[in-house]
mmCIF file of C-alpha atoms and ligand atoms in Angstrom:
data_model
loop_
_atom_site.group_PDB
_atom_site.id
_atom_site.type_symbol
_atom_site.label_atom_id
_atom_site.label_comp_id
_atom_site.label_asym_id
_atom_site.label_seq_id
_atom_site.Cartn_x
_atom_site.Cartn_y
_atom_site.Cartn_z
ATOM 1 C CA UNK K 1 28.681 43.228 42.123
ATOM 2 C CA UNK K 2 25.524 41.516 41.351
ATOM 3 C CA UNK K 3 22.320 42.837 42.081
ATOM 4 C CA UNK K 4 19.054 40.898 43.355
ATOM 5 C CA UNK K 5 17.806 41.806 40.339
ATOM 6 C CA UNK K 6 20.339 40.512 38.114
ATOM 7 C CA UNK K 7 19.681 37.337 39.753
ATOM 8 C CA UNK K 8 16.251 37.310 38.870
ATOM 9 C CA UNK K 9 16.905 38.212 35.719
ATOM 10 C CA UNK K 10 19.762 34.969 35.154
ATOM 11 C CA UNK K 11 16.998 32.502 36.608
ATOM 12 C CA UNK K 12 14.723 33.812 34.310
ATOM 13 C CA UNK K 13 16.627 33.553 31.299
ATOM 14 C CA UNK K 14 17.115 29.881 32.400
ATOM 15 C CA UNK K 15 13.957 29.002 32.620
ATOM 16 C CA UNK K 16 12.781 30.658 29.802
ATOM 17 C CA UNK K 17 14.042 27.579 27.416
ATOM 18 C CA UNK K 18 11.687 25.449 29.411
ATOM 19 C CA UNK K 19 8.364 27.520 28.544
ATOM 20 C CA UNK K 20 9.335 27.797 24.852
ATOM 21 C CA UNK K 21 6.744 27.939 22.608
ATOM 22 C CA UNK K 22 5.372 24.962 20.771
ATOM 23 C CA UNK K 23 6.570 25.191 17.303
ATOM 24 C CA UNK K 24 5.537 22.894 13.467
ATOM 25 C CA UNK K 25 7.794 21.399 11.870
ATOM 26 C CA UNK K 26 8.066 20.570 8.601
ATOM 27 C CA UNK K 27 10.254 17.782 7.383
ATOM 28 C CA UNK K 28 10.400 16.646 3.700
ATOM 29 C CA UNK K 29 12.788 13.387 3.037
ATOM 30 C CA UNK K 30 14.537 12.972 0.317
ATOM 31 C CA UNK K 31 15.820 9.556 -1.004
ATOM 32 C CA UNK K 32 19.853 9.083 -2.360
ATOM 33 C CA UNK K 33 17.934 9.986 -6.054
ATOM 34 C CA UNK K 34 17.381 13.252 -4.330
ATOM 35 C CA UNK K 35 13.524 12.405 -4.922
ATOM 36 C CA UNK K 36 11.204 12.792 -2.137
ATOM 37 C CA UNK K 37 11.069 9.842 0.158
ATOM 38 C CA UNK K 38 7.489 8.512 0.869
ATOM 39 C CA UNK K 39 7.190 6.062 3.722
ATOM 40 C CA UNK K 40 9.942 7.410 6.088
ATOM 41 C CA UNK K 41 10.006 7.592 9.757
ATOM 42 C CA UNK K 42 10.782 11.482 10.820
ATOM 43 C CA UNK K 43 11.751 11.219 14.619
ATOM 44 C CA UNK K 44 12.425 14.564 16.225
ATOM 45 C CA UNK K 45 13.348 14.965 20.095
ATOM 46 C CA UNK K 46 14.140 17.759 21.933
ATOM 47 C CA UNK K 47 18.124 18.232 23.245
ATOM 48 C CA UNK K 48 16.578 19.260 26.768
ATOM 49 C CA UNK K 49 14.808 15.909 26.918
ATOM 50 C CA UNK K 50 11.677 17.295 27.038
ATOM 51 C CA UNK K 51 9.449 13.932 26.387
ATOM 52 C CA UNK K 52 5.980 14.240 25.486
ATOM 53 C CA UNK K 53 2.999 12.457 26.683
ATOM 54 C CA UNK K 54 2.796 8.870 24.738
ATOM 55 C CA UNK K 55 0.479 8.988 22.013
ATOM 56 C CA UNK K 56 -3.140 7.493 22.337
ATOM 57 C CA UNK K 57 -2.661 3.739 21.333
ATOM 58 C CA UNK K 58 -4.788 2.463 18.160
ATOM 59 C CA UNK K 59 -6.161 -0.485 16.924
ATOM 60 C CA UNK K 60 -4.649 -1.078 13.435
ATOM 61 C CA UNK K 61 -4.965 -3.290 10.266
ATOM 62 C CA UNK K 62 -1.816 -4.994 8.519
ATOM 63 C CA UNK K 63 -3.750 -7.442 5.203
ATOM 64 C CA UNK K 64 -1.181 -10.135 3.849
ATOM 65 C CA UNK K 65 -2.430 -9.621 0.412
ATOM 66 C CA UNK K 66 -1.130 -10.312 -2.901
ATOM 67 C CA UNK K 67 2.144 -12.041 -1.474
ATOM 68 C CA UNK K 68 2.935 -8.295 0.714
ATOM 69 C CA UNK K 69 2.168 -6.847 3.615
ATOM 70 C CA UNK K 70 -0.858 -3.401 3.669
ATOM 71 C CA UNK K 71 0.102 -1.226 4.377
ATOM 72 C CA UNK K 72 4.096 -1.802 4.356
ATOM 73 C CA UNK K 73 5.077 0.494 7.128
ATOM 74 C CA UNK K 74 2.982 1.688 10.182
ATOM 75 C CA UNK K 75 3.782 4.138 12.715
ATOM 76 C CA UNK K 76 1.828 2.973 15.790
ATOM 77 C CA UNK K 77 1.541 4.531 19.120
ATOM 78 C CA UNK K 78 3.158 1.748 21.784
ATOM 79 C CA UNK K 79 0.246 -0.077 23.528
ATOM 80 C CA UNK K 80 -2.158 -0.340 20.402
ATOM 81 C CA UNK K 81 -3.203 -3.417 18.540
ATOM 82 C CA UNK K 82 -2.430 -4.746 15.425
ATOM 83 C CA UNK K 83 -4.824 -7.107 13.437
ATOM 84 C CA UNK K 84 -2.917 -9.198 10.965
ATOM 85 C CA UNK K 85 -5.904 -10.353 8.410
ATOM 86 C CA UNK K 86 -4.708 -12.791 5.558
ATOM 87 C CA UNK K 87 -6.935 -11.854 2.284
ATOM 88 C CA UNK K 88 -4.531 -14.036 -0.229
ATOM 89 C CA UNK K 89 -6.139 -18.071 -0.802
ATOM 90 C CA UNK K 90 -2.835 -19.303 0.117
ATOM 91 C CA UNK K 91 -1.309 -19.491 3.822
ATOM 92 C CA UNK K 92 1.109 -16.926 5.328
ATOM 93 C CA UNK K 93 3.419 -17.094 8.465
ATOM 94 C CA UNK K 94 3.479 -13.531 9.637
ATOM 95 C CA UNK K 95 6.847 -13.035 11.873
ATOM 96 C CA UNK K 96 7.778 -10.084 13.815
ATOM 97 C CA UNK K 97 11.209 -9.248 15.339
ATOM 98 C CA UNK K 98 12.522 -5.675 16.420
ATOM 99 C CA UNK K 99 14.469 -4.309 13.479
ATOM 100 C CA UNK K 100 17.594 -2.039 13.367
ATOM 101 C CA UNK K 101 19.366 -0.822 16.354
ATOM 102 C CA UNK K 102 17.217 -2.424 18.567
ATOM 103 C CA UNK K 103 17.657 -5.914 16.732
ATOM 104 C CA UNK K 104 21.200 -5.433 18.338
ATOM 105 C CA UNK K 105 19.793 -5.226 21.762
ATOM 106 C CA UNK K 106 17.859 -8.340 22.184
ATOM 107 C CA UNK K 107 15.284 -8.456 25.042
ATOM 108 C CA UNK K 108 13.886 -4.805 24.407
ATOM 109 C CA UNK K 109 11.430 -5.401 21.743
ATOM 110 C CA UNK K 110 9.286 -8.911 22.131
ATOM 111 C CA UNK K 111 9.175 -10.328 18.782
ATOM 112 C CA UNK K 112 6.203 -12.787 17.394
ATOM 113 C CA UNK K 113 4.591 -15.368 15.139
ATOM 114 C CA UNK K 114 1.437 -16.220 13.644
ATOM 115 C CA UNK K 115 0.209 -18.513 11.202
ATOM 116 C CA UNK K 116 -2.563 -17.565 8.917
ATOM 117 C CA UNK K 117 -4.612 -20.024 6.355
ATOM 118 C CA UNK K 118 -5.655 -18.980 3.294
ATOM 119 C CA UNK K 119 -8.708 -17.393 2.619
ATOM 120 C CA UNK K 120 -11.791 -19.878 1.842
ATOM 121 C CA UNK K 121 -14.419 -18.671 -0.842
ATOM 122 C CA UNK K 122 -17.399 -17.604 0.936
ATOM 123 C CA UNK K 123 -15.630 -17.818 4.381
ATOM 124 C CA UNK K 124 -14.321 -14.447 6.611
ATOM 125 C CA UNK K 125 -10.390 -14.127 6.261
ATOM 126 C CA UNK K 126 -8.224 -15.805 8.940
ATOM 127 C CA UNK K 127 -6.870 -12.993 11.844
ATOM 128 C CA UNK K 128 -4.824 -12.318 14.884
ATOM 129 C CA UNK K 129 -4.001 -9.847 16.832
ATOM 130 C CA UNK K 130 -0.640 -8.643 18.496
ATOM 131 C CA UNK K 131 -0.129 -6.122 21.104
ATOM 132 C CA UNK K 132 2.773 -3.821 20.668
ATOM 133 C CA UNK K 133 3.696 -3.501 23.933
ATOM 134 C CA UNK K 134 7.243 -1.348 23.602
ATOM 135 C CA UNK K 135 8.512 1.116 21.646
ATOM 136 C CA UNK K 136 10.903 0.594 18.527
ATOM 137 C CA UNK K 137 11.247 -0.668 15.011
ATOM 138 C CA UNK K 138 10.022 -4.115 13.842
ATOM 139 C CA UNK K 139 10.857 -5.716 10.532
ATOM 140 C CA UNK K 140 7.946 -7.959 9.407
ATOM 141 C CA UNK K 141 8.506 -11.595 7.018
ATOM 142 C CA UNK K 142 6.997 -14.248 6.157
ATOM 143 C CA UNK K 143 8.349 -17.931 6.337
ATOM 144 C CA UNK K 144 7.108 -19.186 3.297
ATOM 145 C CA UNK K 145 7.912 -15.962 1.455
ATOM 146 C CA UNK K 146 11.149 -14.839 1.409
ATOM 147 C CA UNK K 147 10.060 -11.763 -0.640
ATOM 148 C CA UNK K 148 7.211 -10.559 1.964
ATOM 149 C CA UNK K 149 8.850 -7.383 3.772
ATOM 150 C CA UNK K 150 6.887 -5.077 6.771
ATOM 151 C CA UNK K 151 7.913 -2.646 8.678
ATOM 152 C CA UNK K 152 6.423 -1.218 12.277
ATOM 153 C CA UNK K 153 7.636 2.012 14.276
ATOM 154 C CA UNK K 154 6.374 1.315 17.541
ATOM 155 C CA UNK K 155 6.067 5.146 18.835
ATOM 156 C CA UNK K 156 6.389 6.295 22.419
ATOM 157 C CA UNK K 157 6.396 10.064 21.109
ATOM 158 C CA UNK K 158 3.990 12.320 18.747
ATOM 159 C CA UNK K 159 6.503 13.444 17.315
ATOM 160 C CA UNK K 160 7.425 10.477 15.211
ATOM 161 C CA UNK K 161 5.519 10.504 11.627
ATOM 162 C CA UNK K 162 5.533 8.822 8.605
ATOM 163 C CA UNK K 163 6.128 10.775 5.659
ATOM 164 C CA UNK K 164 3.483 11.279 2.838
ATOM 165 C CA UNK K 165 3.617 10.690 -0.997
ATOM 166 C CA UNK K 166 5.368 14.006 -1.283
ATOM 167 C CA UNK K 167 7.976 13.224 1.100
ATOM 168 C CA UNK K 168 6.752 15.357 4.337
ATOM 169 C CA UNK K 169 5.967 15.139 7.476
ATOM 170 C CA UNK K 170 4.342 17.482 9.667
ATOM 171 C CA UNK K 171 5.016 17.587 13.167
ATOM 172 C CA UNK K 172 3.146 19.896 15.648
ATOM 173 C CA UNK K 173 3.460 21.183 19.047
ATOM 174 C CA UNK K 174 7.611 20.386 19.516
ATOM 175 C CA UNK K 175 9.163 22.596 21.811
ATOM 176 C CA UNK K 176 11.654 25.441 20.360
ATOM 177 C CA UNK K 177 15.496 25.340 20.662
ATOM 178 C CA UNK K 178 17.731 22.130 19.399
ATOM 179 C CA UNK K 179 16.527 19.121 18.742
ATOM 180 C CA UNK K 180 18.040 15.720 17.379
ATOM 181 C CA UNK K 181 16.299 15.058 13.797
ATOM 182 C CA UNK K 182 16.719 11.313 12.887
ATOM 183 C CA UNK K 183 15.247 9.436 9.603
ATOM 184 C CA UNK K 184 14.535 5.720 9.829
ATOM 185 C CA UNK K 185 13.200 3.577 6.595
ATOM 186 C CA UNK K 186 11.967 0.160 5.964
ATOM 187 C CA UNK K 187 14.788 0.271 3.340
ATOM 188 C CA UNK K 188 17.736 1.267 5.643
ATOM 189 C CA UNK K 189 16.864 -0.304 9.316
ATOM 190 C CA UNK K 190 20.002 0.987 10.293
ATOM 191 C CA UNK K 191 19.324 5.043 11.280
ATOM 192 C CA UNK K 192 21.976 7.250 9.792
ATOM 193 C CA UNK K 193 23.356 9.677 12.691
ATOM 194 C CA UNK K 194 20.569 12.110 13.477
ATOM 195 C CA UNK K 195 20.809 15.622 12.275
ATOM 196 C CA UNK K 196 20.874 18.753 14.795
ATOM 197 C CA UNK K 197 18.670 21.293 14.092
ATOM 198 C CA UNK K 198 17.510 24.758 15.936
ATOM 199 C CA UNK K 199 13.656 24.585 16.155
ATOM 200 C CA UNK K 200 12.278 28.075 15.600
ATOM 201 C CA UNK K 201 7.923 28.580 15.364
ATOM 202 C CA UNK K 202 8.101 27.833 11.969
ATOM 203 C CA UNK K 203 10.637 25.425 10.698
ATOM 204 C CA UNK K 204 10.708 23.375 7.419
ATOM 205 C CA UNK K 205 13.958 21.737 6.594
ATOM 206 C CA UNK K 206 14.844 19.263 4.130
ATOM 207 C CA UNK K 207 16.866 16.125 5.288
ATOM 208 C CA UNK K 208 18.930 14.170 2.296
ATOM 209 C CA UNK K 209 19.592 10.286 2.927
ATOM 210 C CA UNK K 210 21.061 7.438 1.277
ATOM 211 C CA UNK K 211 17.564 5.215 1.123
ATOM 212 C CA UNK K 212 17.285 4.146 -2.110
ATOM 213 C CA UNK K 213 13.361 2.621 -2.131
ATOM 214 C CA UNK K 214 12.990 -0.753 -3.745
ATOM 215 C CA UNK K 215 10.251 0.810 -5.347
ATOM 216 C CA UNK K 216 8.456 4.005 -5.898
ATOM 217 C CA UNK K 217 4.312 4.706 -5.072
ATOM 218 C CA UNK K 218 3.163 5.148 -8.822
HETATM 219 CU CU1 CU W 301 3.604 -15.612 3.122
#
């Protein structure tokens, strides 16, 4: 027979999950060379749906320079701004259309286009600015250069990060128990299935892929 108490002590133990503490994790990327990948996309999100306030929205800087886009991929909080500034003398049609699995659902991401001139001697650079107004990846190219690649994250989460030079990103404040773990590069739009992990207060784990990078930070 079950007591009062043993009631008590069931709801408790099912609510517990929900007041978990907030644990870092650590995420290094490595590329199909087993090198660590810089310039990935770590997304982690809690199994219990647990969905964070969005991040603060930014204003942010992509330069058309040298015939590619500076930086090449941006994480950006959904809502902020993104100045497109051609530095190169030569002209530059900057196009943006959602990349990956959202490319397959048309309608969720808005995508857009600018023209830039060149840059006159002695004159400020030509700029626009776009508004990232939902959440999800966007491939960047240029019309008149077939070689020009970008890449956006549009983030509704603080827990999406880029990875550094070393391969890592940090993540803070994620709720313990599982989580989905999923890896999304510039180089492989497509995400690979995401990984399942057990978030504990401390947990570093290493995540291998199949990106090979077109090329490597020196
Ligand atoms: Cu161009």
């Amino acid at each position: 027979m079950k007591s009062p108490n043993t009631a008590a002590w069931l709801i408790a133990a099912i609510l517990c999950p929900l007041a978990a503490q907030a644990a870092t994790v650590q995420v290094t990327v490595l590329g199909r060379d087993g090198k660590p990948l810089a310039d990935a996309v770590v997304i982690v999100e809690p199994a219990s749906g647990a969905k964070p306030a969005s991040p603060t929205p930014v204003s942010a800087v992509i330069n058309q320079q040298k015939m590619q886009f500076v930086p090449g991929t941006s994480v950006l909080p959904v809502g902020s701004k993104v100045t497109f500034t051609n530095l190169d003398t030569w002209e530059h049609h900057v196009r943006g259309m959602p990349a990956g699995l959202a490319s397959l659902n048309p309608g969720t991401q808005p995508g857009f286009e600018l023209r830039l001139d060149g840059k006159a001697e002695g004159k400020d650079p030509a700029s626009a600015e776009v508004t990232l107004a939902k959440a999800g990846a966007m491939q960047l190219g240029c019309h008149l250069h077939g070689s020009m690649r970008g890449f956006i994250f549009v983030a509704d989460s603080p827990w999406t990060l880029l990875t550094d030079a070393n391969g890592v990103a940090t993540l803070q404040g994620v709720p313990e128990g599982a989580a989905k773990v999923s890896v999304v590069h510039a180089d492989q739009l497509l995400e690979g299935p995401p990984v399942t992990v057990n978030i504990t207060p401390v947990t570093a784990l290493s995540l291998p892929t199949q990106v090979q990078p077109r090329r490597r930070r020196p």
